[in-house]
């Protein structure tokens, strides 16, 4: 059962003492909150001793202005309230913190650059669900984990000191930021001290994902043969067994640095490189020569070598799919959306950053060369694969995720394959906000945060 929503108001500190809360009597009765007894008020890491005074025929909560400010609140908020008799705590929440890469203090209307509109959308959605959200960056984290300097939106952006949140959504866009000692220590310490939960804890690495999922017999059918590339024997074995193979930087994204290798004749091998402008091709007269050409790069970049698939196509352009899976209000994986991406002209990767175009999965399938026989249940099978894979990541990778972007493919024989899993699926989210419109993915994120924090 979810905690009831309640309107929280500030009362001048001259009228109401900091140690007294005025709470609607009907809710006090319903939640069995005792009047006039010492209780602890909690909001994220904030703790304060209070007593509660019942107010007849009133539905809200009144708090002194001073306390209100110390909690990082602004006027007229709706929050959820929960009373735990065992510990005599009255908790308000959930307090959600979103960890973003950087702020632009010189742009008061857009303090987070391109993702500011997403931050507004999340703020609106939290208000509707009775949650409170703020945004903070690694730069704002000090060595103490007592409070956080963050940004709150309320008719404009305000920077203020806030309690440590119940739930942190990690939306850092680089491994470098994520691995900063202050960030790592913050994520660890707030859990130990306050029981805060962090989700989307870390970036995934492509080798780690395939190694982990191989352990699950139920998932093997989705996995193209994939290995960490260390030596020529492995390289030759893959290149001679499959019509094409893909080399992918294990920490790559956006189609960067991907190389496709195909045999074009008895003594002829072609390497295709995915560049911003299209595909650059080089031909080699032997496999050792091709391998030599990439072994320089292998000193600084680790590669995953993967069986190439013959993806379905639209007008000769490969098509693949991106499923957004999220945990819901019961903490269970669900599929929020599946979209398709068609590669741009002269590209063999379908990433939007490389000229790919987005469309509805069903429409793309209908336009593709997928034989009609396999079309009917293709969407349902993509859905199913995404769920199975998200659950597999949870089972076999020891990190906490609430949201995963799963890249899937359908080959021309109708079979579904996993290409990669992204743990920062909407990291460059700059979707323009249609005023007042809240996307299902944003709503779902808050529902999961409520599940995690017990609100
Ligand atoms: N095994 C494969 N066979 C065919 N095409 C592939 C394969 N792996 C990746 N691709 C193509 O390359 C794109 C990028 O690969 P992906 O593994 O998602 O890496 P990135 O992290 O760069 O997005 C895919 O969206 C797909 O179009
Ligand atoms: Mg991808």
XYZ file of C-alpha atoms in Angstrom, residues 159 192 384:
3
model
C 20.246 26.364 -5.723
C 25.539 2.792 4.913
C 10.044 -10.931 -24.427
